[in-house]
Amino acid sequence: MWRARSQGPKEYCGVFGVYGHPEAARLTYYGLYALQHRGQESAGIVTSDGKHLHQKRAMGLVPDIFSERDLKGLKGHIANGHVRYSTTGSSVLGNAQPFIINYAGHGLCVGHNGNLVNAHELRRHLEKEGSIFQTSMDSEVVMHLLARNIHMGFEEALVSSLSQLRGAYSFLFMTEDTLVAARDPQGFRPLCLGALGDAYVVASETCALDLIDARFIREVEPGEVVFIDKNGLRSIKPFTRQRHAHCIFEFIYFARPDSYIFGQTVYSVRRRQGAQLAEEFPHPDADLVMPFPDSGNYAALGYACAAGLPFEMGMIRNHYVGRTFIQPSQDMRDFGVRVKLNPVRELIKGKKVVIVEDSIIRGTTTMARVQNIRNVGAAEVHMVVSCPPHRFPCHYGIDFSTKGELIACNHKVEEIRNLLGLDSLGYLSIEGLLESTSASRQGFCLACFDGEYPVPVDENAGKFCLEC
Amino acid sequence: MWRARSQGPKEYCGVFGVYGHPEAARLTYYGLYALQHRGQESAGIVTSDGKHLHQKRAMGLVPDIFSERDLKGLKGHIANGHVRYSTTGSSVLGNAQPFIINYAGHGLCVGHNGNLVNAHELRRHLEKEGSIFQTSMDSEVVMHLLARNIHMGFEEALVSSLSQLRGAYSFLFMTEDTLVAARDPQGFRPLCLGALGDAYVVASETCALDLIDARFIREVEPGEVVFIDKNGLRSIKPFTRQRHAHCIFEFIYFARPDSYIFGQTVYSVRRRQGAQLAEEFPHPDADLVMPFPDSGNYAALGYACAAGLPFEMGMIRNHYVGRTFIQPSQDMRDFGVRVKLNPVRELIKGKKVVIVEDSIIRGTTTMARVQNIRNVGAAEVHMVVSCPPHRFPCHYGIDFSTKGELIACNHKVEEIRNLLGLDSLGYLSIEGLLESTSASRQGFCLACFDGEYPVPVDENAGKFCLEC
Amino acid sequence: MWRARSQGPKEYCGVFGVYGHPEAARLTYYGLYALQHRGQESAGIVTSDGKHLHQKRAMGLVPDIFSERDLKGLKGHIANGHVRYSTTGSSVLGNAQPFIINYAGHGLCVGHNGNLVNAHELRRHLEKEGSIFQTSMDSEVVMHLLARNIHMGFEEALVSSLSQLRGAYSFLFMTEDTLVAARDPQGFRPLCLGALGDAYVVASETCALDLIDARFIREVEPGEVVFIDKNGLRSIKPFTRQRHAHCIFEFIYFARPDSYIFGQTVYSVRRRQGAQLAEEFPHPDADLVMPFPDSGNYAALGYACAAGLPFEMGMIRNHYVGRTFIQPSQDMRDFGVRVKLNPVRELIKGKKVVIVEDSIIRGTTTMARVQNIRNVGAAEVHMVVSCPPHRFPCHYGIDFSTKGELIACNHKVEEIRNLLGLDSLGYLSIEGLLESTSASRQGFCLACFDGEYPVPVDENAGKFCLEC
Amino acid sequence: MWRARSQGPKEYCGVFGVYGHPEAARLTYYGLYALQHRGQESAGIVTSDGKHLHQKRAMGLVPDIFSERDLKGLKGHIANGHVRYSTTGSSVLGNAQPFIINYAGHGLCVGHNGNLVNAHELRRHLEKEGSIFQTSMDSEVVMHLLARNIHMGFEEALVSSLSQLRGAYSFLFMTEDTLVAARDPQGFRPLCLGALGDAYVVASETCALDLIDARFIREVEPGEVVFIDKNGLRSIKPFTRQRHAHCIFEFIYFARPDSYIFGQTVYSVRRRQGAQLAEEFPHPDADLVMPFPDSGNYAALGYACAAGLPFEMGMIRNHYVGRTFIQPSQDMRDFGVRVKLNPVRELIKGKKVVIVEDSIIRGTTTMARVQNIRNVGAAEVHMVVSCPPHRFPCHYGIDFSTKGELIACNHKVEEIRNLLGLDSLGYLSIEGLLESTSASRQGFCLACFDGEYPVPVDENAGKFCLEC
């Protein structure tokens, strides 16, 4: 089966919450719909009517999971929603989020975007003291820490529990009467605040605010914990200030182009990546510039514009390809590629084309697509990539597949060019990439390119192995 | 919607386990099928292949839940199965059993038949110490006790945990390599051991052994804990010996007539109840004796035989009535009764009939059935019931509905006769009932008839209220 | 998979219709529910609101097919319902009935119980003239005849079309404003009329009238065509009078015991069959008489009563066995039998038992059941059967399986006794059988016993072979 | 609910067939997948193994309908597939195609793209002669004509039947051993021939050939009937030659941009439409040119390139929007538009934008989108449309909604500009449109723009009204 983007890096998670709206569940449903690109494996909404929590979580896409009846049953003015692609924990319903517990008569739930690097160690310790874990998710650890600290009071317990965590987290907690947004001190993952009338909204990306016509207020700051309850919004910054480490891959591939994250509009950053590529890898004799749609569209526009070359949609997307379908037999060469994108023969035949790609992870899909372009008779095929080669795994919430599968991990650029069957191949430099963000190197996590991990990791940790 | 037996007392649970058979899951599937009368709300099977646990649990009936593919996926030579009708905990999937936890890298699961009377109190204590409960089932308490005691070693921890429990339990535990059957010291619920070739089988009733052609070995004794592993079967009796308190209602209604429990064949006990009734309430002028099929069949045979009266199947069951169907409009009087049983007009018209019923709980169904018999022209309608009036709720695992709904709780026998529209009504005496079991009063729990609870209960406990 | 009664002769069809009730679809739903024993493969309801027809047909059981929403959508005061087990045509949705056509702007539908013996010949002729058949059902022929004759007017066309048919039919036709019941001149299959307030009801058996509390008026007579419309009920008898040929197997096995058909109550006829058997095959030394429940119950009661022997329910039915479940592995001997019926060991061990069976078709199930009785230690096992040996196939709507599979076709009674592992075996004589009906030989079709077919058949016809 | 393209003109149908390949069903599955844009309501595949036809038809999208098991069951080397959006007949399963009949022991099926204008009249006549219609589709008429003519032999009967039809048809017939492609004499709808090894392929558009890597041979010519059987391909042209009337709207909107139809690549035609628009409606001061993706992409590229203006993807598509989801409450203004396309605020704010749209049918979606652009602060919003105003309904297979709903039917261009809230609005001229096709006016049907219907129609015909 193929699904949209299935061959690219796996996305991690998105969170969306509402406080103070009579249709909290419905708004959250739309918010999750807008964040679907951040997780297609499972989704969940938990609401509170002030007294009880109500929930629905299931495997699948947001519109397939929730019915009108579900939304009606999710009563209350507070909601906490989540879309998930697992980076830790297995792909089972029990691991769908928000994760909900009943503790001494009270309900508490959490949705998590990011990955904790010391979850395994914390869990081992808690289990030794008699805690029973329900899931294999790293996110469950914070709930057990909370349960053991709750005698301090909720806010104290929360700060104390968060202090023990290391790694990436944009958390959305909800009790019967409070919504809490918390972002790790490095600010790995985006998280923003919005308003809709008197209601507050929290979302991973601004595109979710746009869909429900909410007003963007500001981003939640790294290290900030925001409490929203009947007294309004209250913010604390209980942690020592640390250097920021925004995930630069959000700008390159993950975030939606219409979102505003880390202080910038993603579309514009990607367009500048293209312009930067035109400077680093000019192809003055080319006949046309084309993207592999849709992720390469914006850098390709930037390249074509900066280079003064014609921009063409040389490959046509099949609009229905997101749906699972039956595998073809082995002898249908490159079928998986063709079913998603079909080249326009007349446009490409005999031409020198420059393809703009956002990234190359394993290289297998790119190879087949290039072959497809060659098959319809391109004279020359050049490729420029809007980021440096991926050489290191991510430990903060992105699944690039294991290190051994990263093509740039085992091959030099010239070898990759040869493997992909290209006439030339250019990767954007780290400097060029930073230039495109108009921000300093210090603000970003570039670990997947340079291996410098801003928060130390135990490389053997892997995913949890306690599956049921 | 109506379901078979839906108007009678609710059944509680059945357990079935296998150790040492390559088709453990499949045998358990059939075992649960034979025990379906003990719980129709949800079912589950957990298996172990020696290293990992595999599970499938769902709402619904056994044949609707498990597919061939499920059984193939439930790998291993050990299996622990459960059918459930909730007596504590709400009717949600999370409460389906066997209940499974992953603890420090190991899997452990439990199925439970019965009801613990001090579960609420134990839970409150555990939560105060930081334990997070996943369900609203009383059975979860024993797992948290185990987790906190596990440093003692499994057997020690198990005995220590069971010692803290009060009430009714026939437990079936399973780890990666061991199956454990444990029965409370009073022996409220049945539990038996069987063998199939080299494999061991544990089941709530012997009818489940019959279906898979297993040999009956013996009943698990009250207060006995049986460990079955690669070294065979090992039994301990770690608890102080107490008087037995077998649930007499198993003999009257719950257990299948072809099962052998508490040392007797249920069919024969029921037949003797009928004979006893013929002695206590003779109707020498009656034209015929008839049951409300199928639960009244056996006592009716006993009555007719002892009284020398013709036995007739005066009401015909609809074979398809177990299936849910659409409610008729309000004006279709007694429809719910007719859809299940239709009287044979020619047989009943103008006759004096003696109806033998196993028990009268709320009385509403009985009332409609009697009316139905009257409608086709019976001359006289007498009823004899094969147990005394139900006046007290059960706290050990049977749901007679709340005390206020027991018809005998608020009405004398003469009033009940009048409400049901009968010419006469006779309830079997406690002495007659005990006589039919051929056993002493000391061996049984008769609390639902006489209010003498063998294990003290806090009457305010009710079901857990912590629902998710 | 096993389904209730699956090993017995296959039932054919049931029809149920209502004229003049605002809840016609709902009443029909219940009527079909009561007739479910006549066909479990598919069901359908077509209603008319006076202007348009509305329909729902599907594979499966009545309660599984229709939802509340379906019934609401089936608008109108006239309804025509059908349950089906295919005797001609394949088991596909397209063959579900009532069969509906749109003809020149008008809707017309038909439900059929019975089998036409000249359908193949009529179809061949119609196709030659350009008619396109939609299904492989014999019932479709009558619609094409109607379409070609309709210029005569509806009643003329109907009579003309029916005149061309040979074989068994209880038809229920419906147009936008009329319900028509038609029974073949021999009266093979039952059909009755009832009333519910001002509404008329037509049903295959009276048990369907009972369920909706309708009053029984009379049976539709052989060769009668009854038109029900806004002017009330009008009857014609357009065909030459012929000798009657009621299917005697309705009395033996098919019809529900609480139904009144062919002028008698089925329960009483079956009880008399038992009494007749006691006369033909006495077993004065037997310890007990028992049926294979439920179909053998009534003759067994008759036998026990006439013989003065104890009647026992020696085999216990599993209440959930109607549901499909997963096949056991090959080595589970007689599993299919045990899952349906489990013998009560204590009752049978060391006893001389007389089993009363309604019929033996292929003998395989009976053989396994007898073995099962032997396995629990019966001293002697005798069997009496409440009809003569089945030696000939039915061509009028019952599927006894092909001639070669009828055990009595290839074996003498003594051989059958031996094959089934019985100490003795007695079949009711044809005279005894007729005696039990209190009617003359001339009124019944006994073709399955004596091969004398009241309407000549082409033995090579078989089912239609034009499957899609 | 929204579905991709749901607000645009409804597409009609696509056909795809294979002769001579062992995996005919699987290839057809992929072919239909590539043609999904031509019909999303139902789909079907019928195959022949030389002796029997096998079929699967259902409501829904191709990947949702067919399972691996279905494809395995669709045995044979010949296949006939169809995707459908109904232009005649109701949206019910019975109307899914290919339409299959069994006639005198033989199977025959047909898939149809187009609409017959004299179907109603032909049907009335056939019914008068006793034919019974199964569906409300115009396509069924041809089958009844065939059945009545079949005595002439198949080819004769086919030609004779086709001769009686008027209107648009690209038919794909299949018998047990032959595949037949037939295109009406005007050539309204596209149809092409391809080859895959020794197998022949027939498809509505070449994009379906590309997906399975088949080689394009040529288009089926208007008025041509192609027989493909074990003797290879044989073509006849039995009809009088008539002027061609290719549907120009295939070039504007319907066909996929990567397809080659009516002698041209759709992408190039659309790009030329954009260039033509730049000539007719220049906007030299504009800051950027943007499409409403994806249908406007290609003309927008053509406009931007010809005008020397920057092309931007100013609205971002939600990748998951094809899926049905729950309606928002009424007060969420323009939600339906935002959920599909979200404007990039930073790009549009303060800019003069030229939007290129392919067509405006009812105008409601366009109005909301323009408002959306205005909401994020565009300084000026101009729109150019790559076809003339739609003023007339289509009778040859496209559903523009009824005449009254066409915005250009009741409003002048200036009024439309005002209604849509635009600063300027330009529709491509008929001459400009024809220029973009590089073909003469005589070759196309322009009826939706100029009302000159190449085949006379009875405007009152509408859809068939004989629904079941």
PDB file of N, CA, C and O in Angstrom, chain A residues 274-303:
ATOM      1  N   GLY A 274      15.133  27.818  -2.509  1.00  0.00           N
ATOM      2  CA  GLY A 274      15.258  27.652  -3.964  1.00  0.00           C
ATOM      3  C   GLY A 274      16.173  28.710  -4.562  1.00  0.00           C
ATOM      4  O   GLY A 274      17.034  28.405  -5.405  1.00  0.00           O
ATOM      5  N   ALA A 275      15.992  29.953  -4.135  1.00  0.00           N
ATOM      6  CA  ALA A 275      16.824  31.045  -4.658  1.00  0.00           C
ATOM      7  C   ALA A 275      18.289  30.790  -4.305  1.00  0.00           C
ATOM      8  O   ALA A 275      19.206  30.980  -5.124  1.00  0.00           O
ATOM      9  N   GLN A 276      18.506  30.326  -3.066  1.00  0.00           N
ATOM     10  CA  GLN A 276      19.864  30.014  -2.607  1.00  0.00           C
ATOM     11  C   GLN A 276      20.483  28.911  -3.473  1.00  0.00           C
ATOM     12  O   GLN A 276      21.647  28.986  -3.859  1.00  0.00           O
ATOM     13  N   LEU A 277      19.656  27.915  -3.799  1.00  0.00           N
ATOM     14  CA  LEU A 277      20.132  26.827  -4.672  1.00  0.00           C
ATOM     15  C   LEU A 277      20.514  27.341  -6.052  1.00  0.00           C
ATOM     16  O   LEU A 277      21.494  26.876  -6.654  1.00  0.00           O
ATOM     17  N   ALA A 278      19.743  28.293  -6.570  1.00  0.00           N
ATOM     18  CA  ALA A 278      20.030  28.859  -7.898  1.00  0.00           C
ATOM     19  C   ALA A 278      21.387  29.534  -7.884  1.00  0.00           C
ATOM     20  O   ALA A 278      22.109  29.562  -8.895  1.00  0.00           O
ATOM     21  N   GLU A 279      21.747  30.069  -6.717  1.00  0.00           N
ATOM     22  CA  GLU A 279      23.042  30.731  -6.584  1.00  0.00           C
ATOM     23  C   GLU A 279      24.158  29.691  -6.478  1.00  0.00           C
ATOM     24  O   GLU A 279      25.185  29.802  -7.141  1.00  0.00           O
ATOM     25  N   GLU A 280      23.918  28.667  -5.670  1.00  0.00           N
ATOM     26  CA  GLU A 280      24.957  27.647  -5.460  1.00  0.00           C
ATOM     27  C   GLU A 280      25.094  26.701  -6.647  1.00  0.00           C
ATOM     28  O   GLU A 280      26.176  26.216  -6.940  1.00  0.00           O
ATOM     29  N   PHE A 281      23.977  26.434  -7.336  1.00  0.00           N
ATOM     30  CA  PHE A 281      24.018  25.479  -8.473  1.00  0.00           C
ATOM     31  C   PHE A 281      23.258  26.023  -9.680  1.00  0.00           C
ATOM     32  O   PHE A 281      22.154  25.573  -9.972  1.00  0.00           O
ATOM     33  N   PRO A 282      23.855  26.976 -10.395  1.00  0.00           N
ATOM     34  CA  PRO A 282      23.161  27.553 -11.560  1.00  0.00           C
ATOM     35  C   PRO A 282      23.158  26.566 -12.733  1.00  0.00           C
ATOM     36  O   PRO A 282      24.105  25.791 -12.884  1.00  0.00           O
ATOM     37  N   HIS A 283      22.074  26.601 -13.501  1.00  0.00           N
ATOM     38  CA  HIS A 283      21.988  25.799 -14.737  1.00  0.00           C
ATOM     39  C   HIS A 283      21.474  26.696 -15.845  1.00  0.00           C
ATOM     40  O   HIS A 283      20.320  26.555 -16.266  1.00  0.00           O
ATOM     41  N   PRO A 284      22.295  27.598 -16.312  1.00  0.00           N
ATOM     42  CA  PRO A 284      21.807  28.636 -17.253  1.00  0.00           C
ATOM     43  C   PRO A 284      21.255  28.059 -18.551  1.00  0.00           C
ATOM     44  O   PRO A 284      20.413  28.682 -19.194  1.00  0.00           O
ATOM     45  N   ASP A 285      21.709  26.845 -18.959  1.00  0.00           N
ATOM     46  CA  ASP A 285      21.259  26.298 -20.249  1.00  0.00           C
ATOM     47  C   ASP A 285      19.989  25.466 -20.146  1.00  0.00           C
ATOM     48  O   ASP A 285      19.513  24.940 -21.153  1.00  0.00           O
ATOM     49  N   ALA A 286      19.475  25.318 -18.945  1.00  0.00           N
ATOM     50  CA  ALA A 286      18.319  24.431 -18.782  1.00  0.00           C
ATOM     51  C   ALA A 286      17.104  24.974 -19.520  1.00  0.00           C
ATOM     52  O   ALA A 286      16.968  26.192 -19.708  1.00  0.00           O
ATOM     53  N   ASP A 287      16.220  24.055 -19.950  1.00  0.00           N
ATOM     54  CA  ASP A 287      14.987  24.466 -20.633  1.00  0.00           C
ATOM     55  C   ASP A 287      13.870  24.772 -19.645  1.00  0.00           C
ATOM     56  O   ASP A 287      12.989  25.572 -19.930  1.00  0.00           O
ATOM     57  N   LEU A 288      13.876  24.065 -18.526  1.00  0.00           N
ATOM     58  CA  LEU A 288      12.797  24.285 -17.571  1.00  0.00           C
ATOM     59  C   LEU A 288      13.200  23.792 -16.178  1.00  0.00           C
ATOM     60  O   LEU A 288      14.074  22.944 -16.038  1.00  0.00           O
ATOM     61  N   VAL A 289      12.505  24.360 -15.190  1.00  0.00           N
ATOM     62  CA  VAL A 289      12.677  23.958 -13.790  1.00  0.00           C
ATOM     63  C   VAL A 289      11.363  23.324 -13.343  1.00  0.00           C
ATOM     64  O   VAL A 289      10.296  23.873 -13.628  1.00  0.00           O
ATOM     65  N   MET A 290      11.430  22.174 -12.681  1.00  0.00           N
ATOM     66  CA  MET A 290      10.184  21.531 -12.234  1.00  0.00           C
ATOM     67  C   MET A 290      10.372  20.885 -10.857  1.00  0.00           C
ATOM     68  O   MET A 290      11.463  20.439 -10.515  1.00  0.00           O
ATOM     69  N   PRO A 291       9.302  20.846 -10.087  1.00  0.00           N
ATOM     70  CA  PRO A 291       9.385  20.200  -8.786  1.00  0.00           C
ATOM     71  C   PRO A 291       8.915  18.748  -8.896  1.00  0.00           C
ATOM     72  O   PRO A 291       8.341  18.351  -9.908  1.00  0.00           O
ATOM     73  N   PHE A 292       9.225  17.953  -7.877  1.00  0.00           N
ATOM     74  CA  PHE A 292       8.420  16.763  -7.634  1.00  0.00           C
ATOM     75  C   PHE A 292       7.299  17.243  -6.704  1.00  0.00           C
ATOM     76  O   PHE A 292       7.549  17.548  -5.539  1.00  0.00           O
ATOM     77  N   PRO A 293       6.084  17.379  -7.233  1.00  0.00           N
ATOM     78  CA  PRO A 293       5.022  17.976  -6.419  1.00  0.00           C
ATOM     79  C   PRO A 293       4.604  17.041  -5.279  1.00  0.00           C
ATOM     80  O   PRO A 293       4.758  15.838  -5.406  1.00  0.00           O
ATOM     81  N   ASP A 294       4.013  17.603  -4.160  1.00  0.00           N
ATOM     82  CA  ASP A 294       3.860  19.014  -3.936  1.00  0.00           C
ATOM     83  C   ASP A 294       4.995  19.556  -3.087  1.00  0.00           C
ATOM     84  O   ASP A 294       5.204  20.766  -3.044  1.00  0.00           O
ATOM     85  N   SER A 295       5.766  18.658  -2.409  1.00  0.00           N
ATOM     86  CA  SER A 295       6.697  19.201  -1.424  1.00  0.00           C
ATOM     87  C   SER A 295       7.812  20.043  -2.047  1.00  0.00           C
ATOM     88  O   SER A 295       8.329  20.943  -1.413  1.00  0.00           O
ATOM     89  N   GLY A 296       8.174  19.752  -3.292  1.00  0.00           N
ATOM     90  CA  GLY A 296       9.232  20.537  -3.915  1.00  0.00           C
ATOM     91  C   GLY A 296       8.774  21.821  -4.582  1.00  0.00           C
ATOM     92  O   GLY A 296       9.584  22.608  -5.082  1.00  0.00           O
ATOM     93  N   ASN A 297       7.452  22.053  -4.615  1.00  0.00           N
ATOM     94  CA  ASN A 297       6.905  23.177  -5.397  1.00  0.00           C
ATOM     95  C   ASN A 297       7.548  24.528  -5.072  1.00  0.00           C
ATOM     96  O   ASN A 297       7.866  25.312  -5.976  1.00  0.00           O
ATOM     97  N   TYR A 298       7.712  24.815  -3.786  1.00  0.00           N
ATOM     98  CA  TYR A 298       8.023  26.198  -3.384  1.00  0.00           C
ATOM     99  C   TYR A 298       9.482  26.535  -3.634  1.00  0.00           C
ATOM    100  O   TYR A 298       9.818  27.622  -4.114  1.00  0.00           O
ATOM    101  N   ALA A 299      10.380  25.581  -3.348  1.00  0.00           N
ATOM    102  CA  ALA A 299      11.788  25.815  -3.656  1.00  0.00           C
ATOM    103  C   ALA A 299      11.980  25.878  -5.169  1.00  0.00           C
ATOM    104  O   ALA A 299      12.810  26.653  -5.665  1.00  0.00           O
ATOM    105  N   ALA A 300      11.197  25.086  -5.901  1.00  0.00           N
ATOM    106  CA  ALA A 300      11.314  25.114  -7.365  1.00  0.00           C
ATOM    107  C   ALA A 300      10.906  26.482  -7.909  1.00  0.00           C
ATOM    108  O   ALA A 300      11.553  27.031  -8.808  1.00  0.00           O
ATOM    109  N   LEU A 301       9.831  27.043  -7.349  1.00  0.00           N
ATOM    110  CA  LEU A 301       9.425  28.396  -7.757  1.00  0.00           C
ATOM    111  C   LEU A 301      10.543  29.388  -7.457  1.00  0.00           C
ATOM    112  O   LEU A 301      10.849  30.267  -8.277  1.00  0.00           O
ATOM    113  N   GLY A 302      11.170  29.240  -6.293  1.00  0.00           N
ATOM    114  CA  GLY A 302      12.257  30.147  -5.909  1.00  0.00           C
ATOM    115  C   GLY A 302      13.437  30.020  -6.856  1.00  0.00           C
ATOM    116  O   GLY A 302      14.027  31.026  -7.279  1.00  0.00           O
ATOM    117  N   TYR A 303      13.755  28.781  -7.215  1.00  0.00           N
ATOM    118  CA  TYR A 303      14.883  28.558  -8.124  1.00  0.00           C
ATOM    119  C   TYR A 303      14.590  29.175  -9.500  1.00  0.00           C
ATOM    120  O   TYR A 303      15.402  29.925 -10.044  1.00  0.00           O
TER     121      TYR A 303
END
